[in-house]
Amino acid sequence: MDINEFVKQVKNKEIDIVEHTKQVLAKCKKINDEYHYFNEISSELALSQAQNLKKNPVGRLAGVAVSVKDCLCVKGVQSRGGSAVLNGYKPVFNATAVQKLIDEGAIIIGKTAQDEFGFGSFSTNVGNGLDIPLNPFDKTRACGGSSGGSGGITQVADFAHVSLGESTGGSIVAPASFCGVVGFCPTYGRVSRYGLMDYANSLDKIGAMTKKISDTALVQELISGYDNKESTTLNSPVDKYSDWLSQDVKGQRIGIIKECFGEGVDEQVSKHVWNGIKKLEDAGVKYDEVSLPLVKKYGVETYYLIAMSETSTNLAKYCGMRYGAHDKLKEGFNDYFSKVRSKNFGKEAKRRIIIGTFARMAGFRDAYYMKAMAVRTKIINEYKSHFKKYKALVSPTMPILPPTFKEIEKLTPLQNYMMDIMTVGSNLAGMPHVNINVGKSNGLPVGMLMTADHLKERRLFQLGGVFEK
Ligand code: GLN
């Protein structure tokens, strides 16, 4: 159901929000048994929010069910970032983005499945003891990652629902593409990261995943803005994104990233993305081919050096003392930390701790981390040079259709990392980007990626609006 229409009915008390929420929770439990989209369903919280709302139905999201990626803190609800190392951790506060939605009457229904701390592109690197979410169109295939649970539940929910995802290097748009929904990643600093379990601080962003771009526009409007609890948030006004959905696009110029088509990209993916571009063209948009050679040549390497370096320090706090998993302290502290970490971190988390720590070591830091940061600046400039002429740059979101779990098993770590070739560029540059579904091939969704300049989110809503008309 259309969210605005639903909210209106809740406010007019045409919908009994408590009964509705009970039904939503029952549906989620059923969906979860089949598809594993939730690490936690927060029934108690949802029902108490519904009861409060019944008395006083206010807010722009009154009664809307919101699922939240597991790495965002929800007060009193087990929040693990998809990791066993945080088993039992219940935050004592809400992440700012979560709080802002609650303040608008949202009902938090649960924490969605993800790759452990965001380490992956398929949501197959889940923490020890957690389930892998299954693609809504074919259960033998992946949802994409790392916000896979958010993508899946957004596709299958037949009730008013939106999800909050998180992206470091593509984790919102990748699952949005594989699950056939809208996924939006804002400019770095546009949405407060307060209450987000850091993956890599200089890259992490929070954004909406929804069925329709108009719902995304609403959620982004609500969660964006300065936060005095988070020093990297930007203190500039937030555009009224919803107003941009219906703005004429005639005469606007976009750039098609030529390196993102051809070798290594599934033909069906290219074909459908070109259909999407044609749709924009029919609405009056002009396009040229553009080139981003630095992103193609150095994007994945630069991204993984920065992401792993930063995450290896961020994960140091999970040592069995302060948060989550604990054990009996029988030995010295170092042995105790090793015991807890060895037992509770998954394989990919350990790989990233080792590589990231190596890249930051005295003697290597300048050669790897600092060099990657310098290349990143060049990549930002490469994007910026195109935004003098173009409103947005377009490419496929993922180079392939959603793969089967069997196919994923055969990939080496490096082949896994290469899946992010389309998405790491805009993430390294901290630029806003959106996934729009542009059709299906053999029943599997194909996503198109549009990237805009810093703080030009409105351009993405303007162009994205074409697909909702
Ligand atoms: N696939 C990328 C990685 O594994 C991106 C993950 C993310 O954006 N959280 O790092």
Coordinates of C-alpha atoms and ligand atoms in Angstrom, one line a residue:
M1 CA 0.0 0.0 0.0
D2 CA 1.1 3.6 -0.7
I3 CA 2.8 4.9 2.4
N4 CA 1.2 8.4 2.3
E5 CA -2.3 6.8 1.9
F6 CA -1.6 4.4 4.7
V7 CA -0.4 7.2 7.0
K8 CA -3.5 9.2 6.3
Q9 CA -5.7 6.2 7.2
V10 CA -3.8 5.6 10.4
K11 CA -4.3 9.3 11.4
N12 CA -8.0 9.1 10.5
K13 CA -8.2 6.0 12.6
E14 CA -9.5 4.0 9.7
I15 CA -6.8 1.5 10.5
D16 CA -6.5 0.0 13.9
I17 CA -2.7 0.3 14.2
V18 CA -2.4 -2.2 17.0
E19 CA -4.2 -4.9 15.1
H20 CA -2.3 -4.0 11.9
T21 CA 1.0 -4.2 13.7
K22 CA 0.1 -7.6 15.1
Q23 CA -0.6 -8.8 11.6
V24 CA 2.7 -7.3 10.3
L25 CA 4.7 -9.1 13.0
A26 CA 3.0 -12.4 12.3
K27 CA 3.8 -12.0 8.6
C28 CA 7.4 -11.1 9.4
K29 CA 7.8 -14.2 11.5
K30 CA 6.4 -16.3 8.6
I31 CA 8.6 -14.6 6.0
N32 CA 11.6 -15.0 8.3
D33 CA 11.1 -18.8 8.6
E34 CA 11.2 -19.0 4.9
Y35 CA 13.8 -16.3 3.9
H36 CA 15.8 -15.3 7.0
Y37 CA 15.6 -11.6 6.6
F38 CA 15.6 -10.8 10.3
N39 CA 18.3 -11.3 13.0
E40 CA 15.7 -10.2 15.5
I41 CA 12.0 -9.3 15.3
S42 CA 11.2 -6.6 17.9
S43 CA 7.6 -7.5 18.7
E44 CA 7.5 -6.0 22.1
L45 CA 8.9 -2.7 21.0
A46 CA 6.6 -2.6 17.9
L47 CA 3.5 -3.3 19.9
S48 CA 4.2 -0.7 22.6
Q49 CA 4.9 1.8 19.8
A50 CA 1.6 0.9 18.1
Q51 CA -0.3 1.3 21.4
N52 CA 1.1 4.7 21.9
L53 CA 0.4 5.7 18.4
K54 CA -3.2 4.5 18.7
K55 CA -3.7 7.1 21.4
N56 CA -2.0 9.8 19.5
P57 CA -1.6 9.1 15.7
V58 CA 0.9 11.7 14.6
G59 CA 4.0 11.9 12.4
R60 CA 4.8 11.6 8.7
L61 CA 5.4 7.9 9.1
A62 CA 2.6 7.2 11.5
G63 CA 2.2 3.4 11.8
V64 CA 4.7 2.6 9.0
A65 CA 6.7 -0.6 9.7
V66 CA 10.4 0.1 9.7
S67 CA 13.0 -2.6 9.6
V68 CA 16.6 -1.6 10.5
K69 CA 19.9 -3.1 9.5
D70 CA 21.4 -4.9 12.4
C71 CA 24.3 -2.5 12.6
L72 CA 22.1 0.4 13.7
C73 CA 21.5 0.6 17.4
V74 CA 17.9 0.2 18.5
K75 CA 17.3 0.8 22.2
G76 CA 16.5 -2.4 24.1
V77 CA 16.6 -4.6 21.1
Q78 CA 19.5 -7.0 20.5
S79 CA 21.7 -5.3 17.9
R80 CA 24.6 -7.3 16.7
G81 CA 25.8 -5.9 13.4
G82 CA 25.4 -9.4 12.2
S83 CA 28.1 -10.7 14.5
A84 CA 28.3 -13.3 17.2
V85 CA 30.8 -11.1 19.0
L86 CA 27.8 -8.9 19.9
N87 CA 25.5 -11.7 21.0
G88 CA 23.3 -10.4 23.8
Y89 CA 24.1 -6.7 23.2
K90 CA 21.1 -4.4 23.7
P91 CA 21.9 -0.8 23.1
V92 CA 20.8 1.8 25.7
F93 CA 20.1 4.4 23.1
N94 CA 18.8 4.7 19.5
A95 CA 20.9 5.6 16.5
T96 CA 20.0 9.2 15.4
A97 CA 18.5 8.0 12.1
V98 CA 16.3 5.4 14.0
Q99 CA 15.2 8.0 16.5
K100 CA 14.2 10.5 13.8
L101 CA 11.9 7.9 12.3
I102 CA 10.5 6.9 15.6
D103 CA 9.8 10.6 16.3
E104 CA 7.7 10.6 13.1
G105 CA 5.5 7.7 14.3
A106 CA 7.5 4.8 12.7
I107 CA 7.1 1.3 14.2
I108 CA 10.4 -0.6 14.5
I109 CA 9.7 -4.2 13.6
G110 CA 13.2 -5.7 13.7
K111 CA 16.9 -5.9 12.9
T112 CA 17.7 -7.2 9.4
A113 CA 20.3 -9.7 8.3
Q114 CA 23.6 -8.6 6.9
D115 CA 27.2 -9.7 6.3
E116 CA 29.0 -9.5 9.6
F117 CA 29.7 -5.8 10.2
G118 CA 29.1 -5.2 6.5
F119 CA 31.9 -7.4 5.2
G120 CA 30.5 -8.7 1.9
S121 CA 28.4 -8.2 -1.2
F122 CA 26.1 -11.1 -0.9
S123 CA 25.1 -11.4 2.8
T124 CA 26.7 -14.8 2.8
N125 CA 29.4 -13.7 5.3
V126 CA 26.9 -13.7 8.2
G127 CA 28.1 -14.0 11.8
N128 CA 28.5 -17.4 13.5
G129 CA 25.1 -18.9 14.2
L130 CA 23.2 -16.5 12.0
D131 CA 21.2 -17.4 8.9
I132 CA 21.9 -16.3 5.3
P133 CA 19.0 -14.3 3.7
L134 CA 17.6 -15.8 0.5
N135 CA 16.8 -13.9 -2.6
P136 CA 13.0 -13.1 -2.8
F137 CA 12.9 -14.2 -6.5
D138 CA 14.9 -17.4 -6.2
K139 CA 15.8 -19.0 -2.9
T140 CA 18.9 -20.6 -4.3
R141 CA 20.4 -17.2 -5.0
A142 CA 21.8 -14.4 -2.8
C143 CA 20.1 -11.2 -1.8
G144 CA 23.2 -9.1 -2.3
G145 CA 24.9 -7.4 0.6
S146 CA 25.6 -6.3 3.0
S147 CA 22.1 -5.0 3.7
G148 CA 20.6 -8.2 2.3
G149 CA 17.9 -8.6 4.8
S150 CA 16.7 -5.1 4.3
G151 CA 16.6 -5.6 0.5
G152 CA 14.7 -8.9 0.8
I153 CA 12.0 -7.8 3.3
T154 CA 11.5 -4.6 1.3
Q155 CA 10.7 -6.7 -1.8
V156 CA 8.3 -9.2 -0.1
A157 CA 6.5 -6.9 2.4
D158 CA 2.9 -6.4 1.3
F159 CA 2.3 -3.8 4.0
A160 CA 3.4 -0.2 4.4
H161 CA 7.2 -0.7 5.1
V162 CA 10.5 0.9 4.6
S163 CA 14.0 -0.2 5.7
L164 CA 17.1 1.5 6.9
G165 CA 20.3 0.2 5.3
E166 CA 24.0 1.1 5.6
S167 CA 26.6 1.4 3.0
T168 CA 30.4 1.5 3.2
G169 CA 31.2 0.5 -0.4
G170 CA 27.9 -0.4 -2.0
S171 CA 25.9 -2.2 0.7
I172 CA 22.7 -0.4 0.1
V173 CA 22.5 -0.4 -3.7
A174 CA 23.9 -3.9 -4.2
P175 CA 21.1 -5.7 -2.3
A176 CA 18.6 -3.2 -3.7
S177 CA 19.7 -4.3 -7.2
F178 CA 19.5 -8.0 -6.5
C179 CA 16.1 -7.7 -4.7
G180 CA 14.6 -5.3 -7.2
V181 CA 13.9 -2.3 -4.9
V182 CA 15.1 1.3 -4.6
G183 CA 18.2 1.8 -2.5
F184 CA 19.6 5.2 -1.6
C185 CA 23.0 6.1 -0.3
P186 CA 23.4 9.8 0.6
T187 CA 26.4 12.1 0.5
Y188 CA 28.9 11.2 3.2
G189 CA 27.9 13.3 6.3
R190 CA 24.4 14.0 5.2
V191 CA 22.9 11.5 7.6
S192 CA 24.3 11.2 11.1
R193 CA 26.2 8.0 11.9
Y194 CA 25.6 8.3 15.6
G195 CA 24.5 4.9 16.8
L196 CA 25.9 3.1 13.8
M197 CA 28.4 0.3 14.5
D198 CA 31.3 1.6 12.4
Y199 CA 32.6 -0.5 9.6
A200 CA 34.9 2.2 8.1
N201 CA 34.3 5.7 9.5
S202 CA 35.4 7.7 6.5
L203 CA 33.0 5.7 4.2
D204 CA 29.9 4.7 6.2
K205 CA 26.5 6.1 5.2
I206 CA 22.9 5.4 6.2
G207 CA 20.1 5.3 3.7
A208 CA 16.6 4.1 2.8
M209 CA 15.5 1.0 1.0
T210 CA 11.9 1.1 -0.3
K211 CA 9.7 -0.2 -3.0
K212 CA 9.1 3.3 -4.5
I213 CA 11.4 6.2 -4.9
S214 CA 8.8 8.6 -3.5
D215 CA 9.0 6.7 -0.2
T216 CA 12.8 6.9 -0.3
A217 CA 12.6 10.7 -0.8
L218 CA 10.4 11.0 2.3
V219 CA 12.7 8.8 4.5
Q220 CA 15.9 10.6 3.3
E221 CA 14.3 14.0 4.1
L222 CA 13.5 12.8 7.6
I223 CA 16.8 11.2 8.5
S224 CA 19.2 13.8 6.9
G225 CA 20.6 16.8 8.7
Y226 CA 23.1 18.1 11.2
D227 CA 23.5 16.2 14.5
N228 CA 25.4 17.7 17.3
K229 CA 26.3 14.1 18.5
E230 CA 28.2 13.4 15.3
S231 CA 31.0 15.7 14.2
T232 CA 31.1 14.6 10.6
T233 CA 27.5 15.5 9.8
L234 CA 27.1 18.4 7.4
N235 CA 25.5 21.6 8.6
S236 CA 23.7 22.6 5.4
P237 CA 20.0 22.7 4.7
V238 CA 18.2 19.5 3.5
D239 CA 16.4 19.9 0.2
K240 CA 12.7 18.9 0.0
Y241 CA 13.5 15.8 -2.0
S242 CA 9.8 14.9 -2.5
D243 CA 9.3 18.1 -4.5
W244 CA 12.0 17.1 -7.0
L245 CA 10.4 13.8 -8.0
S246 CA 8.0 15.6 -10.4
Q247 CA 10.5 18.2 -11.7
D248 CA 10.9 18.1 -15.5
V249 CA 14.2 16.5 -16.6
K250 CA 14.0 17.8 -20.2
G251 CA 17.4 18.9 -21.5
Q252 CA 19.4 17.5 -18.5
R253 CA 22.6 15.9 -19.4
I254 CA 23.9 12.6 -17.9
G255 CA 27.1 10.7 -18.4
I256 CA 27.2 7.0 -19.1
I257 CA 30.3 5.5 -17.6
K258 CA 31.8 3.6 -20.5
E259 CA 34.1 1.4 -18.4
C260 CA 31.0 -0.2 -16.8
F261 CA 29.8 -1.9 -19.9
G262 CA 31.4 -4.6 -22.0
E263 CA 33.9 -7.1 -20.7
G264 CA 33.0 -8.7 -17.4
V265 CA 29.5 -7.3 -17.4
D266 CA 26.6 -9.7 -18.0
E267 CA 24.9 -8.9 -21.4
Q268 CA 21.4 -9.0 -19.9
V269 CA 22.5 -6.5 -17.2
S270 CA 23.8 -4.1 -19.9
K271 CA 20.7 -4.5 -22.0
H272 CA 18.4 -3.6 -19.2
V273 CA 20.4 -0.7 -18.0
W274 CA 20.4 0.7 -21.6
N275 CA 16.6 0.3 -21.5
G276 CA 16.6 2.4 -18.4
I277 CA 18.8 5.0 -20.1
K278 CA 16.4 5.0 -23.0
K279 CA 13.6 5.7 -20.6
L280 CA 15.4 8.8 -19.4
E281 CA 16.0 9.8 -23.0
D282 CA 12.3 9.5 -23.8
A283 CA 11.7 11.9 -20.9
G284 CA 14.1 14.4 -22.6
V285 CA 17.4 13.6 -20.9
K286 CA 20.5 13.8 -23.1
Y287 CA 23.5 11.6 -22.6
D288 CA 27.1 11.2 -23.6
E289 CA 29.6 8.5 -22.8
V290 CA 32.2 9.4 -20.2
S291 CA 35.2 7.7 -18.8
L292 CA 36.4 7.2 -15.2
P293 CA 39.8 5.5 -15.8
L294 CA 41.1 5.9 -12.2
V295 CA 38.0 4.3 -10.7
K296 CA 38.3 1.4 -13.0
K297 CA 42.0 1.0 -12.4
Y298 CA 42.4 1.7 -8.7
G299 CA 38.8 1.8 -7.3
V300 CA 38.6 -1.7 -5.7
E301 CA 42.1 -1.7 -4.4
T302 CA 41.8 1.8 -2.9
Y303 CA 38.5 1.0 -1.3
Y304 CA 39.6 -2.3 0.3
L305 CA 42.8 -0.8 1.7
I306 CA 40.9 2.1 3.3
A307 CA 37.9 0.0 4.4
M308 CA 40.1 -2.8 5.9
S309 CA 42.5 -0.4 7.6
E310 CA 39.7 1.5 9.3
T311 CA 37.7 -1.6 10.3
S312 CA 40.7 -3.3 11.8
T313 CA 40.9 -0.6 14.4
N314 CA 37.1 -0.3 14.8
L315 CA 36.8 -4.0 15.7
A316 CA 39.4 -3.7 18.4
K317 CA 36.7 -2.7 20.9
Y318 CA 35.0 -6.1 20.6
C319 CA 37.1 -8.0 23.0
G320 CA 34.7 -9.6 25.4
M321 CA 34.9 -6.9 28.0
R322 CA 32.5 -4.1 27.2
Y323 CA 29.9 -5.3 24.7
G324 CA 28.2 -8.5 23.7
A325 CA 29.9 -11.9 24.0
H326 CA 31.8 -12.6 27.2
D327 CA 33.6 -15.6 28.5
K328 CA 35.1 -16.8 31.8
L329 CA 38.3 -14.9 32.6
K330 CA 40.7 -17.6 33.6
E331 CA 43.9 -16.5 31.9
G332 CA 45.7 -13.2 31.2
F333 CA 43.9 -10.4 29.3
N334 CA 45.6 -11.0 26.0
D335 CA 44.7 -14.7 26.0
Y336 CA 41.2 -13.8 27.1
F337 CA 40.7 -11.3 24.2
S338 CA 42.1 -13.8 21.7
K339 CA 39.8 -16.5 23.0
V340 CA 36.7 -14.4 22.7
R341 CA 37.7 -13.0 19.3
S342 CA 38.8 -16.3 17.8
K343 CA 35.5 -17.9 18.8
N344 CA 33.1 -15.2 17.8
F345 CA 34.5 -13.4 14.7
G346 CA 33.7 -15.1 11.4
K347 CA 36.3 -15.9 8.7
E348 CA 35.9 -12.8 6.7
A349 CA 36.1 -10.5 9.7
K350 CA 39.4 -12.2 10.7
R351 CA 40.7 -11.8 7.2
R352 CA 40.0 -8.1 7.2
I353 CA 41.5 -7.6 10.7
I354 CA 44.7 -9.2 9.5
I355 CA 45.0 -7.3 6.2
G356 CA 43.9 -4.0 7.7
T357 CA 46.3 -4.3 10.6
F358 CA 49.1 -5.1 8.2
A359 CA 48.3 -2.1 6.0
R360 CA 48.4 0.2 9.0
M361 CA 51.7 -1.1 10.5
A362 CA 54.5 1.3 11.1
G363 CA 56.6 1.2 8.0
F364 CA 53.6 0.2 5.7
R365 CA 51.2 2.9 6.6
D366 CA 52.6 5.4 4.1
A367 CA 52.9 2.8 1.4
Y368 CA 49.3 1.6 1.7
Y369 CA 46.8 3.5 3.8
M370 CA 48.2 7.0 3.1
K371 CA 48.7 6.2 -0.6
A372 CA 45.1 4.9 -0.8
M373 CA 43.9 8.1 0.7
A374 CA 45.8 10.1 -1.9
V375 CA 44.3 8.0 -4.7
R376 CA 40.9 8.6 -3.2
T377 CA 41.4 12.4 -3.6
K378 CA 42.2 11.8 -7.2
I379 CA 39.1 9.7 -7.7
I380 CA 37.0 12.4 -6.1
N381 CA 38.4 14.9 -8.6
E382 CA 37.8 12.6 -11.4
Y383 CA 34.1 12.5 -10.5
K384 CA 34.0 16.2 -9.8
S385 CA 35.3 17.0 -13.3
H386 CA 32.3 15.3 -14.8
F387 CA 29.8 17.0 -12.6
K388 CA 30.7 20.3 -14.2
K389 CA 28.8 19.1 -17.2
Y390 CA 26.5 16.3 -16.1
K391 CA 23.7 16.0 -13.5
A392 CA 24.4 12.4 -12.9
L393 CA 26.6 9.5 -14.0
V394 CA 25.0 6.2 -14.9
S395 CA 26.1 2.5 -14.8
P396 CA 24.8 -0.9 -13.9
T397 CA 24.7 -1.4 -10.1
M398 CA 26.1 -4.9 -10.1
P399 CA 28.0 -6.5 -13.0
I400 CA 26.0 -9.8 -12.8
L401 CA 22.5 -11.1 -12.0
P402 CA 22.0 -12.4 -8.5
P403 CA 24.3 -15.4 -8.3
T404 CA 23.4 -18.8 -6.7
F405 CA 25.0 -19.8 -3.4
K406 CA 26.9 -22.5 -5.3
E407 CA 28.4 -19.9 -7.6
I408 CA 29.4 -17.7 -4.7
E409 CA 31.1 -20.6 -2.9
K410 CA 33.5 -21.0 -5.8
L411 CA 34.6 -17.3 -5.7
T412 CA 38.0 -16.4 -4.3
P413 CA 38.2 -13.5 -1.9
L414 CA 39.5 -11.3 -4.7
Q415 CA 36.7 -12.3 -7.0
N416 CA 34.3 -11.4 -4.3
Y417 CA 35.8 -8.0 -3.9
M418 CA 35.7 -7.4 -7.6
M419 CA 31.9 -7.6 -7.4
D420 CA 32.0 -4.1 -6.0
I421 CA 33.6 -2.6 -9.1
M422 CA 30.6 -0.5 -10.0
T423 CA 29.8 0.7 -6.5
V424 CA 33.1 1.5 -4.8
G425 CA 33.8 4.7 -6.9
S426 CA 30.8 6.7 -5.7
N427 CA 31.4 5.4 -2.2
L428 CA 35.0 6.4 -2.1
A429 CA 34.0 9.8 -3.5
G430 CA 31.3 10.1 -0.8
M431 CA 28.8 11.0 -3.5
P432 CA 25.1 10.2 -3.3
H433 CA 23.8 7.4 -5.5
V434 CA 20.7 5.4 -6.0
N435 CA 19.7 2.0 -7.4
I436 CA 16.6 1.9 -9.6
N437 CA 15.2 -1.4 -10.9
V438 CA 15.2 -1.4 -14.7
G439 CA 13.5 -4.7 -15.4
K440 CA 14.1 -8.4 -15.0
S441 CA 16.0 -11.1 -16.9
N442 CA 14.7 -14.6 -16.4
G443 CA 12.8 -13.5 -13.5
L444 CA 15.8 -11.9 -11.8
P445 CA 16.0 -8.1 -11.2
V446 CA 18.5 -5.8 -12.8
G447 CA 19.5 -2.5 -11.2
M448 CA 20.8 0.8 -12.6
L449 CA 23.1 3.0 -10.6
M450 CA 22.9 6.8 -10.8
T451 CA 25.5 8.9 -8.9
A452 CA 25.3 12.7 -8.4
D453 CA 27.7 15.3 -7.0
H454 CA 28.0 16.0 -3.2
L455 CA 24.8 17.2 -1.7
K456 CA 23.0 17.0 -5.1
E457 CA 20.6 14.2 -3.9
R458 CA 17.8 16.2 -5.4
R459 CA 19.1 15.4 -8.9
L460 CA 18.8 11.7 -8.2
F461 CA 15.2 12.2 -7.1
Q462 CA 14.5 14.3 -10.2
L463 CA 15.8 11.6 -12.5
G464 CA 14.5 8.7 -10.4
G465 CA 11.1 10.3 -10.6
V466 CA 11.0 9.4 -14.3
F467 CA 10.8 5.7 -13.3
E468 CA 7.8 6.2 -11.1
K469 CA 5.7 8.0 -13.6
Ligands
GLN1 N1 31.1 -5.3 -0.4 C1 31.8 -4.2 0.2 C2 32.6 -4.8 1.4 O1 32.6 -5.9 1.6 C3 30.8 -3.2 0.7 C4 30.2 -3.4 2.0 C5 29.4 -2.3 2.6 O2 29.1 -1.3 1.9 N2 29.2 -2.4 3.9 O3 33.4 -4.1 2.0

